[in-house]
Amino acid sequence: PDPDEHIHLPPPSYYPLLIGVGFTLMGVGALSHLAVLALGVVIVIYGIWGWALEPTGAEPAAGGH
């Protein structure tokens, strides 16, 4: 590998953790109360929506690719 090359990673995001909490609440709600399950569904939908629309902060690559 060329020593001048480096791996470009996106900035960290809290949305995957939020989605995990939502799925956990969905599981607990399925066993206990429908309102907890509904809250979990809302959190999962919000987390997926936010993660999908989160800006990457990456600059476009040279050459347009």
mmCIF file of C-alpha atoms in Angstrom:
data_model
loop_
_atom_site.group_PDB
_atom_site.id
_atom_site.type_symbol
_atom_site.label_atom_id
_atom_site.label_comp_id
_atom_site.label_asym_id
_atom_site.label_seq_id
_atom_site.Cartn_x
_atom_site.Cartn_y
_atom_site.Cartn_z
ATOM 1 C CA PRO A 1 0.000 0.000 0.000
ATOM 2 C CA ASP A 2 1.020 3.567 -0.663
ATOM 3 C CA PRO A 3 1.989 5.321 2.613
ATOM 4 C CA ASP A 4 0.173 8.473 1.465
ATOM 5 C CA GLU A 5 -3.148 6.628 1.234
ATOM 6 C CA HIS A 6 -5.426 6.347 4.248
ATOM 7 C CA ILE A 7 -8.836 4.905 4.960
ATOM 8 C CA HIS A 8 -11.724 7.364 4.945
ATOM 9 C CA LEU A 9 -14.375 6.555 7.553
ATOM 10 C CA PRO A 10 -17.653 8.373 8.156
ATOM 11 C CA PRO A 11 -18.055 10.235 11.445
ATOM 12 C CA PRO A 12 -19.525 8.250 14.360
ATOM 13 C CA SER A 13 -23.297 8.136 14.798
ATOM 14 C CA TYR A 14 -25.590 7.487 17.753
ATOM 15 C CA TYR A 15 -28.455 6.273 15.561
ATOM 16 C CA PRO A 16 -27.435 2.577 15.597
ATOM 17 C CA LEU A 17 -27.504 2.644 19.406
ATOM 18 C CA LEU A 18 -30.905 4.342 19.337
ATOM 19 C CA ILE A 19 -32.219 1.692 16.945
ATOM 20 C CA GLY A 20 -30.934 -1.030 19.273
ATOM 21 C CA VAL A 21 -32.737 0.557 22.216
ATOM 22 C CA GLY A 22 -35.905 0.716 20.127
ATOM 23 C CA PHE A 23 -35.690 -2.978 19.211
ATOM 24 C CA THR A 24 -35.098 -3.834 22.874
ATOM 25 C CA LEU A 25 -38.205 -1.886 23.861
ATOM 26 C CA MET A 26 -40.154 -3.653 21.132
ATOM 27 C CA GLY A 27 -39.156 -7.022 22.570
ATOM 28 C CA VAL A 28 -39.980 -6.006 26.121
ATOM 29 C CA GLY A 29 -43.255 -4.489 24.948
ATOM 30 C CA ALA A 30 -44.226 -7.670 23.105
ATOM 31 C CA LEU A 31 -43.935 -9.495 26.420
ATOM 32 C CA SER A 32 -45.418 -6.859 28.704
ATOM 33 C CA HIS A 33 -47.485 -3.977 27.349
ATOM 34 C CA LEU A 34 -48.568 -2.742 23.937
ATOM 35 C CA ALA A 35 -47.627 0.886 24.744
ATOM 36 C CA VAL A 36 -43.982 -0.106 25.312
ATOM 37 C CA LEU A 37 -43.976 -1.962 22.002
ATOM 38 C CA ALA A 38 -45.428 1.097 20.243
ATOM 39 C CA LEU A 39 -42.765 3.324 21.807
ATOM 40 C CA GLY A 40 -40.096 0.934 20.542
ATOM 41 C CA VAL A 41 -41.549 1.051 17.027
ATOM 42 C CA VAL A 42 -41.519 4.859 17.066
ATOM 43 C CA ILE A 43 -37.902 4.928 18.274
ATOM 44 C CA VAL A 44 -36.798 2.428 15.608
ATOM 45 C CA ILE A 45 -38.528 4.380 12.835
ATOM 46 C CA TYR A 46 -37.018 7.650 14.084
ATOM 47 C CA GLY A 47 -33.562 6.064 14.323
ATOM 48 C CA ILE A 48 -33.671 4.567 10.830
ATOM 49 C CA TRP A 49 -34.994 7.821 9.377
ATOM 50 C CA GLY A 50 -32.344 9.909 11.143
ATOM 51 C CA TRP A 51 -29.517 7.561 10.227
ATOM 52 C CA ALA A 52 -30.563 7.469 6.570
ATOM 53 C CA LEU A 53 -30.711 11.265 6.338
ATOM 54 C CA GLU A 54 -27.632 11.971 8.451
ATOM 55 C CA PRO A 55 -25.049 14.037 6.557
ATOM 56 C CA THR A 56 -21.836 12.114 5.992
ATOM 57 C CA GLY A 57 -19.518 15.103 6.115
ATOM 58 C CA ALA A 58 -17.509 13.561 3.291
ATOM 59 C CA GLU A 59 -16.273 15.718 0.464
ATOM 60 C CA PRO A 60 -16.937 14.563 -3.096
ATOM 61 C CA ALA A 61 -14.095 12.547 -4.561
ATOM 62 C CA ALA A 62 -11.923 14.060 -7.260
ATOM 63 C CA GLY A 63 -13.075 13.018 -10.704
ATOM 64 C CA GLY A 64 -16.724 12.804 -9.696
ATOM 65 C CA HIS A 65 -16.657 9.137 -8.676
#
